[in-house]
Tab-separated table of C-alpha atoms and ligand atoms in Angstrom:
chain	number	residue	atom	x	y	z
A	1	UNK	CA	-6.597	-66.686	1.229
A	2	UNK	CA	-3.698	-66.390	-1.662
A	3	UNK	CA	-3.737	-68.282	-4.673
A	4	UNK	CA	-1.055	-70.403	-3.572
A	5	UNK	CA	-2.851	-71.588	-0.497
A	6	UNK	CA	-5.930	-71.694	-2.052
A	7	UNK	CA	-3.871	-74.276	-5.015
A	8	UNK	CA	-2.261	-76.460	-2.009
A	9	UNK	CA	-5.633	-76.725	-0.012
A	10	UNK	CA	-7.360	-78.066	-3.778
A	11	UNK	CA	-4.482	-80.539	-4.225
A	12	UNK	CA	-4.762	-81.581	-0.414
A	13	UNK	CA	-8.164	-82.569	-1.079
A	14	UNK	CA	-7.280	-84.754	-4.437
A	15	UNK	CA	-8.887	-87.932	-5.092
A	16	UNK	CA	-6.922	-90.562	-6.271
A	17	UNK	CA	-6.060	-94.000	-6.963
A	18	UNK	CA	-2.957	-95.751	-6.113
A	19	UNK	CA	-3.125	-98.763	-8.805
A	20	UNK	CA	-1.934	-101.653	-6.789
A	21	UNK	CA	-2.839	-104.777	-5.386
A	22	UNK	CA	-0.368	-105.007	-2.694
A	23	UNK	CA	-2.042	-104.001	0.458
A	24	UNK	CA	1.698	-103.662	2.222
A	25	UNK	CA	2.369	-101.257	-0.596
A	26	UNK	CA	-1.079	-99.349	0.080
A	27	UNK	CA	-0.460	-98.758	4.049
A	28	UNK	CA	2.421	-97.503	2.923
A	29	UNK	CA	1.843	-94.805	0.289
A	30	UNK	CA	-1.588	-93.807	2.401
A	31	UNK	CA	1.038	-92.967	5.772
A	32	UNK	CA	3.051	-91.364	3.720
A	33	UNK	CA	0.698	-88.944	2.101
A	34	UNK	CA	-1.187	-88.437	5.149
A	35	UNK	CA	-4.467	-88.058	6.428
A	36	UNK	CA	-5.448	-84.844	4.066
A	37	UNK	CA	-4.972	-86.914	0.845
A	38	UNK	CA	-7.931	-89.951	-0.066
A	39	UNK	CA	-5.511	-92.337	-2.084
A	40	UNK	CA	-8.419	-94.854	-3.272
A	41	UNK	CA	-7.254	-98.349	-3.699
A	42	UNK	CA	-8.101	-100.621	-6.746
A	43	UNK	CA	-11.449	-101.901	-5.362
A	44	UNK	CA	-12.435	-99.230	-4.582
A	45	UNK	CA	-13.097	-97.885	-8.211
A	46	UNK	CA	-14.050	-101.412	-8.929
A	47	UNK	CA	-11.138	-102.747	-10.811
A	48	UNK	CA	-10.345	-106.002	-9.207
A	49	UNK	CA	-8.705	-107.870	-11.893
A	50	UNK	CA	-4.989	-108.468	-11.640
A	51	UNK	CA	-3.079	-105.779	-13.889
A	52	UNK	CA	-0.578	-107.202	-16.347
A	53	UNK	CA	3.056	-106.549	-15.528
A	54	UNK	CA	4.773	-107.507	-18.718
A	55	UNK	CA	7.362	-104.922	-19.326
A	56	UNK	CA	11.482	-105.482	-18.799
A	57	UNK	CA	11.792	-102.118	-16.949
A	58	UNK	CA	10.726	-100.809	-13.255
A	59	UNK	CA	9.964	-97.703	-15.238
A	60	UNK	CA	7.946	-99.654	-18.202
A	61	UNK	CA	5.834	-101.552	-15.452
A	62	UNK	CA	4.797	-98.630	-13.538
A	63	UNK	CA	3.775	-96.817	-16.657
A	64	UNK	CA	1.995	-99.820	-17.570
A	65	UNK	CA	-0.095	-100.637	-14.589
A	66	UNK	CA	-1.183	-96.911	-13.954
A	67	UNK	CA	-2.124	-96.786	-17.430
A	68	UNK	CA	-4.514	-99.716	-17.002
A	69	UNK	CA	-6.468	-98.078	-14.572
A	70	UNK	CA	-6.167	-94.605	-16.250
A	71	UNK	CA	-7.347	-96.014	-19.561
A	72	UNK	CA	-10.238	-98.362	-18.401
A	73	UNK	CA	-11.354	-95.862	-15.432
A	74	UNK	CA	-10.708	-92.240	-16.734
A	75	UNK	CA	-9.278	-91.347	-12.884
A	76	UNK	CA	-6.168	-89.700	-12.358
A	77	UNK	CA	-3.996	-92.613	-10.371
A	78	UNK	CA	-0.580	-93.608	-9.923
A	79	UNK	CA	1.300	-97.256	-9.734
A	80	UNK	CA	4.544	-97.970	-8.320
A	81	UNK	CA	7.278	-100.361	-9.402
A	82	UNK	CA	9.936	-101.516	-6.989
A	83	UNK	CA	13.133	-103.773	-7.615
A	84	UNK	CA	15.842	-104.839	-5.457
A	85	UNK	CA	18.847	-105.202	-6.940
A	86	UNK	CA	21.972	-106.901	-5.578
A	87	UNK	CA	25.240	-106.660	-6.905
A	88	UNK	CA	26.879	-109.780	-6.225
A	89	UNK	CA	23.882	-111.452	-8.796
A	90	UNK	CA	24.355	-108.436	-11.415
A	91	UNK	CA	21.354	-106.713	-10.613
A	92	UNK	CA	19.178	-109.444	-9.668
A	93	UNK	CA	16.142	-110.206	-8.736
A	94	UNK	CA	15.370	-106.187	-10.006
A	95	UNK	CA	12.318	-106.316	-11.826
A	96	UNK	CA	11.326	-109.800	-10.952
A	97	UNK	CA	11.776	-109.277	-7.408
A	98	UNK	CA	7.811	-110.620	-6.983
A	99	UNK	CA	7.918	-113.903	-8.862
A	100	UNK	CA	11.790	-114.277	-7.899
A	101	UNK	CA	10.982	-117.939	-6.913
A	102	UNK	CA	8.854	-118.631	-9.303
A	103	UNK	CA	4.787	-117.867	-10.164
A	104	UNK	CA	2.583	-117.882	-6.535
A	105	UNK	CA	6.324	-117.824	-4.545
A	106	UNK	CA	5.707	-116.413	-0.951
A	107	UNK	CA	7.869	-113.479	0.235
A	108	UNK	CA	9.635	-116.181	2.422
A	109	UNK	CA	10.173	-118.338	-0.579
A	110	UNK	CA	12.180	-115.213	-2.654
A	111	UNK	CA	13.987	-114.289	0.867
A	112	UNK	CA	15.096	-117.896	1.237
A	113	UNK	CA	15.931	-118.133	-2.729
A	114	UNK	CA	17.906	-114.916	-2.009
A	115	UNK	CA	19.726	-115.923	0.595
A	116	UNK	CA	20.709	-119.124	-0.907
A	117	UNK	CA	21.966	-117.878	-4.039
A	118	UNK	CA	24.143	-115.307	-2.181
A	119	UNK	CA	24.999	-118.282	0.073
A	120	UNK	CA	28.632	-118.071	-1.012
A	121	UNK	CA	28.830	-113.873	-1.811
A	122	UNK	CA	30.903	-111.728	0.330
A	123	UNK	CA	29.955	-108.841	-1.533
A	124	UNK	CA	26.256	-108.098	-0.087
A	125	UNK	CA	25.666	-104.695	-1.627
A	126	UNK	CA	22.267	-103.828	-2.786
A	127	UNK	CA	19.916	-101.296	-3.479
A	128	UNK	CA	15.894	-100.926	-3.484
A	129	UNK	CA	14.909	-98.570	-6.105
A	130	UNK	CA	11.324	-97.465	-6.992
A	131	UNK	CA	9.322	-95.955	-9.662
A	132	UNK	CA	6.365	-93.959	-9.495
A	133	UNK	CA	4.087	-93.252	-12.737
A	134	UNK	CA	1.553	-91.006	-12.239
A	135	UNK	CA	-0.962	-90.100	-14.684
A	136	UNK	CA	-2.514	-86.639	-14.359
A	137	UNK	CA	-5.032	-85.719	-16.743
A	138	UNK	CA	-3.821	-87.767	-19.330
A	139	UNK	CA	-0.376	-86.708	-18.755
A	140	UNK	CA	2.605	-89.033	-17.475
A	141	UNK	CA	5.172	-88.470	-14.824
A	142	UNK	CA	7.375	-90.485	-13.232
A	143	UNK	CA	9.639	-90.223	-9.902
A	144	UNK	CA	12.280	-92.564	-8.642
A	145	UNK	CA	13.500	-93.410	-5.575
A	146	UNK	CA	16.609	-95.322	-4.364
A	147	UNK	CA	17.937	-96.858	-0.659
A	148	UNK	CA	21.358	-98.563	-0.331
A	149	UNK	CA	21.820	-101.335	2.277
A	150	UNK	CA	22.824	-104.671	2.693
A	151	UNK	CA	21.573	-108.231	2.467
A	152	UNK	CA	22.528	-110.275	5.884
A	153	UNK	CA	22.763	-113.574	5.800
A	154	UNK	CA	19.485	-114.386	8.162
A	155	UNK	CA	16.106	-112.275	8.395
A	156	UNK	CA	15.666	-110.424	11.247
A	157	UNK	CA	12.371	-108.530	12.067
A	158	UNK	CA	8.291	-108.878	11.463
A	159	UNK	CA	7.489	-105.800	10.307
A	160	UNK	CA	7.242	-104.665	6.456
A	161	UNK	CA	6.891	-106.836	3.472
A	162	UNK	CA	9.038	-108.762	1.211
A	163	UNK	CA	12.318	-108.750	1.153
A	164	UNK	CA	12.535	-106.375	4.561
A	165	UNK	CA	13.997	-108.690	7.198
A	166	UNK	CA	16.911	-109.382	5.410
A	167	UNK	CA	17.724	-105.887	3.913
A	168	UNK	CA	19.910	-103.439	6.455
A	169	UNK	CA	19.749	-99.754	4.809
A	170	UNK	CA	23.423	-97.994	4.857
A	171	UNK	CA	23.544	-95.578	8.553
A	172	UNK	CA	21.195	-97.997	10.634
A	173	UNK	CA	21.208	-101.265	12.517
A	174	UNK	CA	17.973	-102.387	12.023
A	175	UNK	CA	16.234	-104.056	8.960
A	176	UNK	CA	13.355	-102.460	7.597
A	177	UNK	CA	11.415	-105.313	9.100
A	178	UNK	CA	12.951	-104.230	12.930
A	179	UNK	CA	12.123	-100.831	11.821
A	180	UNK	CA	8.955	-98.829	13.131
A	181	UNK	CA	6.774	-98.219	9.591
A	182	UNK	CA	7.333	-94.258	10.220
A	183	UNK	CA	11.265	-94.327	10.196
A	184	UNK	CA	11.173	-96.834	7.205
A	185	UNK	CA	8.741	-94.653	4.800
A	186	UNK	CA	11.384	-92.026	5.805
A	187	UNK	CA	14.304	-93.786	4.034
A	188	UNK	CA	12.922	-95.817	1.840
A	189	UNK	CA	13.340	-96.279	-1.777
A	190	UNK	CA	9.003	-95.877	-1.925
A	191	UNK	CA	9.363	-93.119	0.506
A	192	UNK	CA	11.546	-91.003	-1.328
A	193	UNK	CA	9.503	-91.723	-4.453
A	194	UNK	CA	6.543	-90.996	-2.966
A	195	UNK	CA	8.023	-87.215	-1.564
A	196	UNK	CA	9.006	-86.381	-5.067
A	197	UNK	CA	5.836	-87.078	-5.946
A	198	UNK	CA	4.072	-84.897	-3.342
A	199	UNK	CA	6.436	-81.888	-3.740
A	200	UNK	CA	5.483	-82.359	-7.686
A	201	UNK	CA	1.679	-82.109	-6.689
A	202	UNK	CA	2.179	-78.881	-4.004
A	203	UNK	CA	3.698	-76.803	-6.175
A	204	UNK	CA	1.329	-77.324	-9.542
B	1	LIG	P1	1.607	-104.412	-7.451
B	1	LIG	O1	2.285	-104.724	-8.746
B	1	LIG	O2	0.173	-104.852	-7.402
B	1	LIG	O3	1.766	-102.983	-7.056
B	1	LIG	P2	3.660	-106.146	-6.298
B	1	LIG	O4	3.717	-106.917	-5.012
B	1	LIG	O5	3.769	-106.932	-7.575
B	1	LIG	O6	2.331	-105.256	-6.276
B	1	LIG	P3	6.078	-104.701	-7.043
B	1	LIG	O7	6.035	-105.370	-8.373
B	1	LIG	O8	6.283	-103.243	-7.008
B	1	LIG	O9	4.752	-105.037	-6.196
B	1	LIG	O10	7.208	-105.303	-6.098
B	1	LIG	C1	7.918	-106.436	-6.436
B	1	LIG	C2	8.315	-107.171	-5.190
B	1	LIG	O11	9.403	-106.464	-4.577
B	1	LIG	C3	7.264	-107.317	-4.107
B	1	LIG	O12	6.417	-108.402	-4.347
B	1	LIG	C4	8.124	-107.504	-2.871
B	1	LIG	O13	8.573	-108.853	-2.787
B	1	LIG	C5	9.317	-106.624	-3.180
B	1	LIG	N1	9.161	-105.296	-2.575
B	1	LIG	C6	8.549	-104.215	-3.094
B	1	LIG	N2	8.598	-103.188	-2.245
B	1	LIG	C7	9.253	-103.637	-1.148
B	1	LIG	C8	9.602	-103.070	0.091
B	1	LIG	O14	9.293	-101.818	0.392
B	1	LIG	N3	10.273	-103.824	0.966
B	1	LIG	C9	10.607	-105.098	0.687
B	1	LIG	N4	10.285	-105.724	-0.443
B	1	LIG	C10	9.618	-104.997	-1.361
């Protein structure tokens, strides 16, 4: 076996934690890394307190949440940050996108909120973006992904999470919530993250 197979079959076999409490989120990233990886989830390592999210930034939340764990736990783990931002509201909801209408809110309460403040926008650009922070042995990275769509004016769709019935990515006619989870983590701002991420860990 060559070293570099030997290096790939060792980071194939990886332990680690995906510091989140979004179980949408954790389907996700554990398709999209495949059946070779073990991606442990927050109980699992017995953290089951909710992690503070108290930065302004996608890129200051992530680092802050994978932190948590990596500080309190000593594991290798990652967290990911996601925003959407629409351009008709200046960037809003971006890194509020969870508590968009208000603390507790229900995904259908920030797609409703959404759609009512964008009630009278004919402009319905917007953009999912994503940040990954992973924390390897004490050292930080961080990848970023980014999907450009729409926002229609009524959800469409029960698959996904969040604000996916009423976002239409740029090239397709179906919403990420029409859209079969595969073809979804193939576009997707978390998707394209996450690959950055694997390519990162392949080729240590
Ligand atoms: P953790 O912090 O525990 O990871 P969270 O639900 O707070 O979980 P984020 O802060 O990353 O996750 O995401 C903010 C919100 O953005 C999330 O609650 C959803 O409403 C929305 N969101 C995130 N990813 C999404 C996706 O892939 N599709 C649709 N909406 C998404």
């Amino acid at each position: 076996m060559t070293y570099s197979r030997m290096s790939s079959f060792s980071v194939y076999n990886m332990k680690i934690v995906f510091a989140t409490h979004n179980k949408h989120k954790h389907a996700e990233v554990s398709a999209i890394l495949g059946s070779q990886w073990e991606v442990l989830a927050l109980p699992d390592i017995g953290c089951n307190t909710e992690i503070p999210e108290t930065a302004d930034t996608l890129r200051g939340n992530a680092l802050q949440k994978a932190h948590y764990v990596y500080d309190r736990f000593h594991t290798n783990c990652f967290a990911d940050d996601t925003g959407l931002e629409v351009e008709a509201l200046n960037g809003a909801p971006g890194v509020y996108s969870a508590r968009y209408a208000g603390e507790g809110c229900s995904y259908s309460d920030n797609v409703q909120k959404l759609l009512r403040e964008m009630q009278d926008a004919d402009n319905r650009k917007a953009c999912f973006k994503t940040v990954v922070a992973l924390i390897l042995d004490g050292q930080e990275y961080i990848f970023e992904g980014r999907v450009d769509g729409i926002i229609l004016r009524e959800p469409r769709g029960g698959e996904g999470f969040g604000y996916d019935p009423v976002f239409l990515p740029d090239g397709f006619d179906q919403t990420f919530a029409e859209m079969d989870g595969a073809l979804k983590n193939s576009i997707s701002h978390r998707g394209r993250a996450m690959q950055k991420l694997i390519d990162f860990l392949n080729n240590r």
